[in-house]
Amino acid sequence: MTAKQLISDIIDNTDAYNFHSHTQFCDGRAPMDAMAKAAYDSGMQAWGFSPHSPLSIPSPCNMLVDDIEPYMKEADRLKEEYDGKMKVLTSLEIDYLGADFGPHIDYFQNLTLDYRLASVHFVPNQEGVYLDCDGSHDRFEKYLKEGYHDDLRYVTEKYFEQVLTMIERGGFDILGHFDKIAGNACLSDPTLEDQHWYEALVDDVISHAKAADVFVEINTKSIHDKHRFFPAQRWWQKMIDAKLPLVINSDAHYPDRVNAGRQEAFLRIRN
């Protein structure tokens, strides 16, 4: 069964799934067995582990290459433990850093994963230095002023350029939180998503994702604390009209948040 068939089979038969989660192998706040137990106790029928992939640049939030083998072994153990009770799936959230690093390269393609989730967190500045645009807004503001020459439009457009080229290069099954840059950028400029050029970038991602035939994630992690989904709810009708295959993921980092925001998303997208 291909990854696409696997994901389709799950989402066609249940809402009790999640393909995006983090544990002790990256910036998650609990070990894999604790997350699996919380998922099972919440009624999940399919649970995907997706630690932040190893990177070619330093990052405290990403796993190390040496952690791949123990991660895979623990995932295999949990697959056996929950066999017949909950489908446990092995993935990575793979960052894109350009032509030489992303889900398309041989290293990630040769790993035995059930599916591949791909996201952009790092955006190169005008000098080509990659900076993490996720995380706190205070840090983003510092990077914006000192790293990106206070050019918010540059950061935003460059972020979406990374997303678009990642889609074009392929090698993954689920596109993660494709407008995540807006989480910080909209705090710097609350009018950002109202700009015609910004909406055009969103339209480009939707058309690229449609052409690539990948699943597109609605990420519910931030609905309770930041009061928004990724992508923003204002773009959902565009995705529905494009007939994109959607998955709703909690991006859980804590056991008590394995299902956070998912039911709200299902209610809103179906009404």
PDB file of C-alpha atoms in Angstrom:
ATOM      1  CA  MET A   1       0.000   0.000   0.000  1.00  0.00           C
ATOM      2  CA  THR A   2       1.371   3.409  -0.931  1.00  0.00           C
ATOM      3  CA  ALA A   3       1.503   6.282   1.558  1.00  0.00           C
ATOM      4  CA  LYS A   4      -1.276   8.028  -0.314  1.00  0.00           C
ATOM      5  CA  GLN A   5      -3.473   4.934  -0.147  1.00  0.00           C
ATOM      6  CA  LEU A   6      -2.694   4.516   3.551  1.00  0.00           C
ATOM      7  CA  ILE A   7      -3.643   8.094   4.405  1.00  0.00           C
ATOM      8  CA  SER A   8      -6.754   7.992   2.223  1.00  0.00           C
ATOM      9  CA  ASP A   9      -7.906   4.753   3.818  1.00  0.00           C
ATOM     10  CA  ILE A  10      -7.561   6.232   7.292  1.00  0.00           C
ATOM     11  CA  ILE A  11      -9.279   9.576   6.673  1.00  0.00           C
ATOM     12  CA  ASP A  12     -12.067   7.951   4.655  1.00  0.00           C
ATOM     13  CA  ASN A  13     -12.977   5.721   7.599  1.00  0.00           C
ATOM     14  CA  THR A  14     -12.433   7.806  10.714  1.00  0.00           C
ATOM     15  CA  ASP A  15     -11.868  11.296  12.112  1.00  0.00           C
ATOM     16  CA  ALA A  16      -9.888   9.746  14.971  1.00  0.00           C
ATOM     17  CA  TYR A  17      -6.459  10.201  13.429  1.00  0.00           C
ATOM     18  CA  ASN A  18      -3.469  12.506  13.663  1.00  0.00           C
ATOM     19  CA  PHE A  19      -0.463  12.524  11.336  1.00  0.00           C
ATOM     20  CA  HIS A  20       1.610  15.252  13.042  1.00  0.00           C
ATOM     21  CA  SER A  21       3.169  14.938  16.501  1.00  0.00           C
ATOM     22  CA  HIS A  22       6.435  15.489  18.335  1.00  0.00           C
ATOM     23  CA  THR A  23       8.196  13.734  21.217  1.00  0.00           C
ATOM     24  CA  GLN A  24      11.517  13.606  23.062  1.00  0.00           C
ATOM     25  CA  PHE A  25      13.418  13.103  19.826  1.00  0.00           C
ATOM     26  CA  CYS A  26      12.923  16.771  18.856  1.00  0.00           C
ATOM     27  CA  ASP A  27      11.083  19.588  20.624  1.00  0.00           C
ATOM     28  CA  GLY A  28       8.240  17.462  21.994  1.00  0.00           C
ATOM     29  CA  ARG A  29       7.642  17.472  25.730  1.00  0.00           C
ATOM     30  CA  ALA A  30       7.023  13.770  26.375  1.00  0.00           C
ATOM     31  CA  PRO A  31       8.404  10.375  25.343  1.00  0.00           C
ATOM     32  CA  MET A  32       6.811   8.410  22.538  1.00  0.00           C
ATOM     33  CA  ASP A  33       5.127   5.876  24.783  1.00  0.00           C
ATOM     34  CA  ALA A  34       3.413   8.640  26.792  1.00  0.00           C
ATOM     35  CA  MET A  35       2.146  10.280  23.601  1.00  0.00           C
ATOM     36  CA  ALA A  36       0.915   6.952  22.242  1.00  0.00           C
ATOM     37  CA  LYS A  37      -0.940   6.179  25.474  1.00  0.00           C
ATOM     38  CA  ALA A  38      -2.563   9.618  25.491  1.00  0.00           C
ATOM     39  CA  ALA A  39      -3.580   9.186  21.855  1.00  0.00           C
ATOM     40  CA  TYR A  40      -5.077   5.759  22.514  1.00  0.00           C
ATOM     41  CA  ASP A  41      -6.864   6.962  25.666  1.00  0.00           C
ATOM     42  CA  SER A  42      -8.374   9.837  23.657  1.00  0.00           C
ATOM     43  CA  GLY A  43      -9.882   7.377  21.184  1.00  0.00           C
ATOM     44  CA  MET A  44      -7.433   7.753  18.328  1.00  0.00           C
ATOM     45  CA  GLN A  45      -7.509   4.964  15.773  1.00  0.00           C
ATOM     46  CA  ALA A  46      -4.383   6.115  13.891  1.00  0.00           C
ATOM     47  CA  TRP A  47      -1.477   8.053  15.353  1.00  0.00           C
ATOM     48  CA  GLY A  48       1.513   9.326  13.410  1.00  0.00           C
ATOM     49  CA  PHE A  49       4.851  10.286  14.919  1.00  0.00           C
ATOM     50  CA  SER A  50       6.624  13.021  12.951  1.00  0.00           C
ATOM     51  CA  PRO A  51       9.698  14.391  14.739  1.00  0.00           C
ATOM     52  CA  HIS A  52      11.444  17.365  13.182  1.00  0.00           C
ATOM     53  CA  SER A  53      13.942  15.849  10.786  1.00  0.00           C
ATOM     54  CA  PRO A  54      17.703  16.086  11.096  1.00  0.00           C
ATOM     55  CA  LEU A  55      18.996  19.253   9.453  1.00  0.00           C
ATOM     56  CA  SER A  56      22.109  20.355   7.631  1.00  0.00           C
ATOM     57  CA  ILE A  57      22.242  23.468   9.838  1.00  0.00           C
ATOM     58  CA  PRO A  58      22.222  23.743  13.661  1.00  0.00           C
ATOM     59  CA  SER A  59      18.783  23.701  15.301  1.00  0.00           C
ATOM     60  CA  PRO A  60      17.826  22.891  18.913  1.00  0.00           C
ATOM     61  CA  CYS A  61      14.340  21.816  17.786  1.00  0.00           C
ATOM     62  CA  ASN A  62      15.398  19.121  15.303  1.00  0.00           C
ATOM     63  CA  MET A  63      16.480  15.557  15.940  1.00  0.00           C
ATOM     64  CA  LEU A  64      20.005  14.336  15.256  1.00  0.00           C
ATOM     65  CA  VAL A  65      20.945  11.830  12.579  1.00  0.00           C
ATOM     66  CA  ASP A  66      22.091   9.466  15.345  1.00  0.00           C
ATOM     67  CA  ASP A  67      18.556   9.522  16.775  1.00  0.00           C
ATOM     68  CA  ILE A  68      16.935   8.102  13.657  1.00  0.00           C
ATOM     69  CA  GLU A  69      17.681   4.463  14.528  1.00  0.00           C
ATOM     70  CA  PRO A  70      16.416   4.607  18.153  1.00  0.00           C
ATOM     71  CA  TYR A  71      13.361   6.544  16.985  1.00  0.00           C
ATOM     72  CA  MET A  72      12.525   3.914  14.391  1.00  0.00           C
ATOM     73  CA  LYS A  73      13.066   1.094  16.896  1.00  0.00           C
ATOM     74  CA  GLU A  74      10.750   2.690  19.447  1.00  0.00           C
ATOM     75  CA  ALA A  75       8.132   3.279  16.765  1.00  0.00           C
ATOM     76  CA  ASP A  76       8.321  -0.383  15.759  1.00  0.00           C
ATOM     77  CA  ARG A  77       7.908  -1.413  19.408  1.00  0.00           C
ATOM     78  CA  LEU A  78       4.824   0.760  19.780  1.00  0.00           C
ATOM     79  CA  LYS A  79       3.378  -0.581  16.545  1.00  0.00           C
ATOM     80  CA  GLU A  80       3.514  -4.049  18.093  1.00  0.00           C
ATOM     81  CA  GLU A  81       2.165  -2.871  21.450  1.00  0.00           C
ATOM     82  CA  TYR A  82      -0.877  -1.219  19.872  1.00  0.00           C
ATOM     83  CA  ASP A  83      -1.418  -3.747  17.116  1.00  0.00           C
ATOM     84  CA  GLY A  84      -5.143  -4.289  16.674  1.00  0.00           C
ATOM     85  CA  LYS A  85      -5.962  -1.337  18.948  1.00  0.00           C
ATOM     86  CA  MET A  86      -4.492   1.738  17.255  1.00  0.00           C
ATOM     87  CA  LYS A  87      -2.491   2.082  14.067  1.00  0.00           C
ATOM     88  CA  VAL A  88       0.900   3.616  14.904  1.00  0.00           C
ATOM     89  CA  LEU A  89       2.649   5.301  11.985  1.00  0.00           C
ATOM     90  CA  THR A  90       6.235   6.394  11.451  1.00  0.00           C
ATOM     91  CA  SER A  91       7.047   9.670   9.730  1.00  0.00           C
ATOM     92  CA  LEU A  92       9.256  12.750   9.874  1.00  0.00           C
ATOM     93  CA  GLU A  93       8.419  16.422   9.542  1.00  0.00           C
ATOM     94  CA  ILE A  94      11.071  17.238   6.971  1.00  0.00           C
ATOM     95  CA  ASP A  95      12.334  20.781   6.522  1.00  0.00           C
ATOM     96  CA  TYR A  96      13.165  22.270   3.146  1.00  0.00           C
ATOM     97  CA  LEU A  97      16.415  24.221   2.845  1.00  0.00           C
ATOM     98  CA  GLY A  98      16.795  24.374  -0.910  1.00  0.00           C
ATOM     99  CA  ALA A  99      17.894  22.150  -3.770  1.00  0.00           C
ATOM    100  CA  ASP A 100      20.388  20.201  -1.656  1.00  0.00           C
ATOM    101  CA  PHE A 101      18.206  19.540   1.387  1.00  0.00           C
ATOM    102  CA  GLY A 102      14.565  18.604   1.642  1.00  0.00           C
ATOM    103  CA  PRO A 103      12.169  15.655   1.489  1.00  0.00           C
ATOM    104  CA  HIS A 104      13.257  14.990  -2.106  1.00  0.00           C
ATOM    105  CA  ILE A 105      16.862  14.012  -1.292  1.00  0.00           C
ATOM    106  CA  ASP A 106      17.986  10.378  -1.226  1.00  0.00           C
ATOM    107  CA  TYR A 107      18.575  10.339   2.530  1.00  0.00           C
ATOM    108  CA  PHE A 108      14.901  10.856   3.346  1.00  0.00           C
ATOM    109  CA  GLN A 109      13.642   8.829   0.408  1.00  0.00           C
ATOM    110  CA  ASN A 110      15.649   5.804   1.568  1.00  0.00           C
ATOM    111  CA  LEU A 111      14.268   5.817   5.112  1.00  0.00           C
ATOM    112  CA  THR A 112      11.509   3.288   5.805  1.00  0.00           C
ATOM    113  CA  LEU A 113       8.678   5.671   6.666  1.00  0.00           C
ATOM    114  CA  ASP A 114       4.932   5.183   6.409  1.00  0.00           C
ATOM    115  CA  TYR A 115       4.569   8.677   4.957  1.00  0.00           C
ATOM    116  CA  ARG A 116       6.500  11.950   4.770  1.00  0.00           C
ATOM    117  CA  LEU A 117       5.283  15.302   6.075  1.00  0.00           C
ATOM    118  CA  ALA A 118       7.077  18.398   4.786  1.00  0.00           C
ATOM    119  CA  SER A 119       7.103  21.937   6.176  1.00  0.00           C
ATOM    120  CA  VAL A 120       9.027  25.182   5.925  1.00  0.00           C
ATOM    121  CA  HIS A 121      10.336  26.795   9.105  1.00  0.00           C
ATOM    122  CA  PHE A 122      13.600  28.342   7.931  1.00  0.00           C
ATOM    123  CA  VAL A 123      13.797  31.283   5.514  1.00  0.00           C
ATOM    124  CA  PRO A 124      17.061  32.499   3.951  1.00  0.00           C
ATOM    125  CA  ASN A 125      17.827  36.186   4.381  1.00  0.00           C
ATOM    126  CA  GLN A 126      19.165  38.439   1.662  1.00  0.00           C
ATOM    127  CA  GLU A 127      22.663  37.059   2.308  1.00  0.00           C
ATOM    128  CA  GLY A 128      21.483  33.439   2.090  1.00  0.00           C
ATOM    129  CA  VAL A 129      21.624  32.716   5.836  1.00  0.00           C
ATOM    130  CA  TYR A 130      18.747  30.512   6.994  1.00  0.00           C
ATOM    131  CA  LEU A 131      16.866  31.786  10.062  1.00  0.00           C
ATOM    132  CA  ASP A 132      14.058  30.019  11.927  1.00  0.00           C
ATOM    133  CA  CYS A 133      10.915  32.111  11.452  1.00  0.00           C
ATOM    134  CA  ASP A 134       8.798  29.955  13.749  1.00  0.00           C
ATOM    135  CA  GLY A 135       8.874  30.295  17.533  1.00  0.00           C
ATOM    136  CA  SER A 136       8.384  33.450  19.583  1.00  0.00           C
ATOM    137  CA  HIS A 137       7.416  36.740  18.006  1.00  0.00           C
ATOM    138  CA  ASP A 138      10.132  38.536  19.977  1.00  0.00           C
ATOM    139  CA  ARG A 139      12.767  36.398  18.275  1.00  0.00           C
ATOM    140  CA  PHE A 140      11.101  36.871  14.904  1.00  0.00           C
ATOM    141  CA  GLU A 141      11.152  40.643  15.373  1.00  0.00           C
ATOM    142  CA  LYS A 142      14.848  40.474  16.225  1.00  0.00           C
ATOM    143  CA  TYR A 143      15.571  38.417  13.109  1.00  0.00           C
ATOM    144  CA  LEU A 144      13.387  40.739  11.015  1.00  0.00           C
ATOM    145  CA  LYS A 145      15.346  43.809  12.039  1.00  0.00           C
ATOM    146  CA  GLU A 146      18.835  42.346  12.232  1.00  0.00           C
ATOM    147  CA  GLY A 147      18.692  39.491   9.728  1.00  0.00           C
ATOM    148  CA  TYR A 148      16.180  40.555   7.075  1.00  0.00           C
ATOM    149  CA  HIS A 149      16.879  44.318   7.032  1.00  0.00           C
ATOM    150  CA  ASP A 150      13.382  45.012   8.388  1.00  0.00           C
ATOM    151  CA  ASP A 151      11.819  43.832   5.128  1.00  0.00           C
ATOM    152  CA  LEU A 152       8.675  41.907   6.097  1.00  0.00           C
ATOM    153  CA  ARG A 153       7.494  41.482   2.535  1.00  0.00           C
ATOM    154  CA  TYR A 154      10.830  39.903   1.604  1.00  0.00           C
ATOM    155  CA  VAL A 155      10.553  37.369   4.449  1.00  0.00           C
ATOM    156  CA  THR A 156       6.959  36.527   3.551  1.00  0.00           C
ATOM    157  CA  GLU A 157       7.559  36.138  -0.164  1.00  0.00           C
ATOM    158  CA  LYS A 158      10.741  34.140   0.433  1.00  0.00           C
ATOM    159  CA  TYR A 159       8.885  31.822   2.795  1.00  0.00           C
ATOM    160  CA  PHE A 160       6.247  31.079   0.173  1.00  0.00           C
ATOM    161  CA  GLU A 161       8.941  30.664  -2.470  1.00  0.00           C
ATOM    162  CA  GLN A 162      10.432  27.941  -0.269  1.00  0.00           C
ATOM    163  CA  VAL A 163       7.028  26.264   0.047  1.00  0.00           C
ATOM    164  CA  LEU A 164       6.411  26.378  -3.695  1.00  0.00           C
ATOM    165  CA  THR A 165       9.814  24.988  -4.668  1.00  0.00           C
ATOM    166  CA  MET A 166       9.474  22.288  -2.001  1.00  0.00           C
ATOM    167  CA  ILE A 167       6.192  21.221  -3.594  1.00  0.00           C
ATOM    168  CA  GLU A 168       7.758  21.238  -7.038  1.00  0.00           C
ATOM    169  CA  ARG A 169      10.654  19.025  -5.912  1.00  0.00           C
ATOM    170  CA  GLY A 170       8.256  16.613  -4.235  1.00  0.00           C
ATOM    171  CA  GLY A 171       9.176  13.569  -2.194  1.00  0.00           C
ATOM    172  CA  PHE A 172       6.480  13.984   0.454  1.00  0.00           C
ATOM    173  CA  ASP A 173       2.832  13.132   1.070  1.00  0.00           C
ATOM    174  CA  ILE A 174       1.479  15.803   3.440  1.00  0.00           C
ATOM    175  CA  LEU A 175       2.118  19.540   3.177  1.00  0.00           C
ATOM    176  CA  GLY A 176       2.373  20.947   6.704  1.00  0.00           C
ATOM    177  CA  HIS A 177       0.949  24.327   7.855  1.00  0.00           C
ATOM    178  CA  PHE A 178       1.696  26.050   4.561  1.00  0.00           C
ATOM    179  CA  ASP A 179       1.134  29.621   5.808  1.00  0.00           C
ATOM    180  CA  LYS A 180       2.946  29.292   9.145  1.00  0.00           C
ATOM    181  CA  ILE A 181       4.915  32.468   8.440  1.00  0.00           C
ATOM    182  CA  ALA A 182       1.690  34.386   9.056  1.00  0.00           C
ATOM    183  CA  GLY A 183       1.759  33.441  12.736  1.00  0.00           C
ATOM    184  CA  ASN A 184       4.593  35.888  13.361  1.00  0.00           C
ATOM    185  CA  ALA A 185       4.359  38.100  10.288  1.00  0.00           C
ATOM    186  CA  CYS A 186       0.747  39.085  11.039  1.00  0.00           C
ATOM    187  CA  LEU A 187       1.768  40.211  14.503  1.00  0.00           C
ATOM    188  CA  SER A 188       4.278  42.513  12.842  1.00  0.00           C
ATOM    189  CA  ASP A 189       1.680  43.691  10.290  1.00  0.00           C
ATOM    190  CA  PRO A 190      -1.964  42.812  11.086  1.00  0.00           C
ATOM    191  CA  THR A 191      -3.011  43.838   7.561  1.00  0.00           C
ATOM    192  CA  LEU A 192      -0.713  41.306   5.879  1.00  0.00           C
ATOM    193  CA  GLU A 193      -3.351  38.716   4.956  1.00  0.00           C
ATOM    194  CA  ASP A 194      -5.561  41.435   3.477  1.00  0.00           C
ATOM    195  CA  GLN A 195      -2.948  42.320   0.859  1.00  0.00           C
ATOM    196  CA  HIS A 196      -3.686  41.159  -2.690  1.00  0.00           C
ATOM    197  CA  TRP A 197      -0.099  40.018  -3.212  1.00  0.00           C
ATOM    198  CA  TYR A 198      -0.323  37.830  -0.096  1.00  0.00           C
ATOM    199  CA  GLU A 199      -3.538  36.181  -1.262  1.00  0.00           C
ATOM    200  CA  ALA A 200      -1.877  35.523  -4.620  1.00  0.00           C
ATOM    201  CA  LEU A 201       0.867  33.607  -2.808  1.00  0.00           C
ATOM    202  CA  VAL A 202      -1.743  31.466  -1.051  1.00  0.00           C
ATOM    203  CA  ASP A 203      -3.422  30.814  -4.404  1.00  0.00           C
ATOM    204  CA  ASP A 204      -0.065  29.706  -5.830  1.00  0.00           C
ATOM    205  CA  VAL A 205       0.410  27.177  -3.024  1.00  0.00           C
ATOM    206  CA  ILE A 206      -3.088  25.785  -3.527  1.00  0.00           C
ATOM    207  CA  SER A 207      -2.575  25.359  -7.278  1.00  0.00           C
ATOM    208  CA  HIS A 208       0.862  23.783  -6.778  1.00  0.00           C
ATOM    209  CA  ALA A 209      -0.482  21.390  -4.129  1.00  0.00           C
ATOM    210  CA  LYS A 210      -3.338  20.416  -6.439  1.00  0.00           C
ATOM    211  CA  ALA A 211      -0.931  19.710  -9.310  1.00  0.00           C
ATOM    212  CA  ALA A 212       1.376  17.713  -7.031  1.00  0.00           C
ATOM    213  CA  ASP A 213      -1.531  15.657  -5.641  1.00  0.00           C
ATOM    214  CA  VAL A 214      -0.408  15.951  -2.025  1.00  0.00           C
ATOM    215  CA  PHE A 215      -2.504  16.055   1.125  1.00  0.00           C
ATOM    216  CA  VAL A 216      -2.739  19.497   2.699  1.00  0.00           C
ATOM    217  CA  GLU A 217      -2.736  19.847   6.456  1.00  0.00           C
ATOM    218  CA  ILE A 218      -5.033  21.992   8.533  1.00  0.00           C
ATOM    219  CA  ASN A 219      -2.929  22.449  11.650  1.00  0.00           C
ATOM    220  CA  THR A 220      -4.952  22.993  14.837  1.00  0.00           C
ATOM    221  CA  LYS A 221      -2.124  23.429  17.347  1.00  0.00           C
ATOM    222  CA  SER A 222      -2.561  27.184  17.858  1.00  0.00           C
ATOM    223  CA  ILE A 223      -6.335  27.637  17.853  1.00  0.00           C
ATOM    224  CA  HIS A 224      -6.632  27.909  21.634  1.00  0.00           C
ATOM    225  CA  ASP A 225      -3.620  30.073  22.469  1.00  0.00           C
ATOM    226  CA  LYS A 226      -3.171  32.080  19.242  1.00  0.00           C
ATOM    227  CA  HIS A 227      -6.765  31.794  17.992  1.00  0.00           C
ATOM    228  CA  ARG A 228      -5.889  30.709  14.473  1.00  0.00           C
ATOM    229  CA  PHE A 229      -5.444  27.660  12.329  1.00  0.00           C
ATOM    230  CA  PHE A 230      -2.694  27.103   9.766  1.00  0.00           C
ATOM    231  CA  PRO A 231      -3.636  27.642   7.028  1.00  0.00           C
ATOM    232  CA  ALA A 232      -5.946  30.393   8.216  1.00  0.00           C
ATOM    233  CA  GLN A 233      -9.650  29.603   8.061  1.00  0.00           C
ATOM    234  CA  ARG A 234     -10.175  32.419   5.556  1.00  0.00           C
ATOM    235  CA  TRP A 235      -8.431  30.231   2.931  1.00  0.00           C
ATOM    236  CA  TRP A 236     -10.322  27.001   3.575  1.00  0.00           C
ATOM    237  CA  GLN A 237     -13.019  27.577   0.969  1.00  0.00           C
ATOM    238  CA  LYS A 238     -10.335  28.043  -1.668  1.00  0.00           C
ATOM    239  CA  MET A 239      -8.878  24.645  -0.716  1.00  0.00           C
ATOM    240  CA  ILE A 240     -12.306  23.019  -0.752  1.00  0.00           C
ATOM    241  CA  ASP A 241     -13.130  24.552  -4.135  1.00  0.00           C
ATOM    242  CA  ALA A 242      -9.814  23.210  -5.464  1.00  0.00           C
ATOM    243  CA  LYS A 243     -10.802  19.765  -4.132  1.00  0.00           C
ATOM    244  CA  LEU A 244      -7.552  19.419  -2.215  1.00  0.00           C
ATOM    245  CA  PRO A 245      -7.378  16.311  -0.016  1.00  0.00           C
ATOM    246  CA  LEU A 246      -7.239  17.698   3.519  1.00  0.00           C
ATOM    247  CA  VAL A 247      -6.032  16.198   6.787  1.00  0.00           C
ATOM    248  CA  ILE A 248      -6.628  17.766  10.193  1.00  0.00           C
ATOM    249  CA  ASN A 249      -3.635  17.448  12.531  1.00  0.00           C
ATOM    250  CA  SER A 250      -3.010  18.635  16.083  1.00  0.00           C
ATOM    251  CA  ASP A 251       0.794  18.978  15.789  1.00  0.00           C
ATOM    252  CA  ALA A 252       0.859  17.761  19.388  1.00  0.00           C
ATOM    253  CA  HIS A 253       3.914  18.358  21.573  1.00  0.00           C
ATOM    254  CA  TYR A 254       2.244  17.396  24.884  1.00  0.00           C
ATOM    255  CA  PRO A 255       0.178  14.328  25.867  1.00  0.00           C
ATOM    256  CA  ASP A 256      -2.780  16.448  26.975  1.00  0.00           C
ATOM    257  CA  ARG A 257      -2.951  18.116  23.543  1.00  0.00           C
ATOM    258  CA  VAL A 258      -3.109  15.077  21.283  1.00  0.00           C
ATOM    259  CA  ASN A 259      -6.526  16.124  20.004  1.00  0.00           C
ATOM    260  CA  ALA A 260      -6.296  19.880  20.603  1.00  0.00           C
ATOM    261  CA  GLY A 261      -8.382  21.914  18.192  1.00  0.00           C
ATOM    262  CA  ARG A 262      -9.227  19.055  15.855  1.00  0.00           C
ATOM    263  CA  GLN A 263     -12.928  18.837  16.673  1.00  0.00           C
ATOM    264  CA  GLU A 264     -13.296  22.604  16.234  1.00  0.00           C
ATOM    265  CA  ALA A 265     -11.701  22.309  12.801  1.00  0.00           C
ATOM    266  CA  PHE A 266     -13.979  19.460  11.751  1.00  0.00           C
ATOM    267  CA  LEU A 267     -17.036  21.412  12.883  1.00  0.00           C
ATOM    268  CA  ARG A 268     -15.990  24.568  11.058  1.00  0.00           C
ATOM    269  CA  ILE A 269     -15.010  22.873   7.818  1.00  0.00           C
ATOM    270  CA  ARG A 270     -18.256  20.935   7.646  1.00  0.00           C
ATOM    271  CA  ASN A 271     -20.547  23.893   8.380  1.00  0.00           C
TER     272      ASN A 271
END
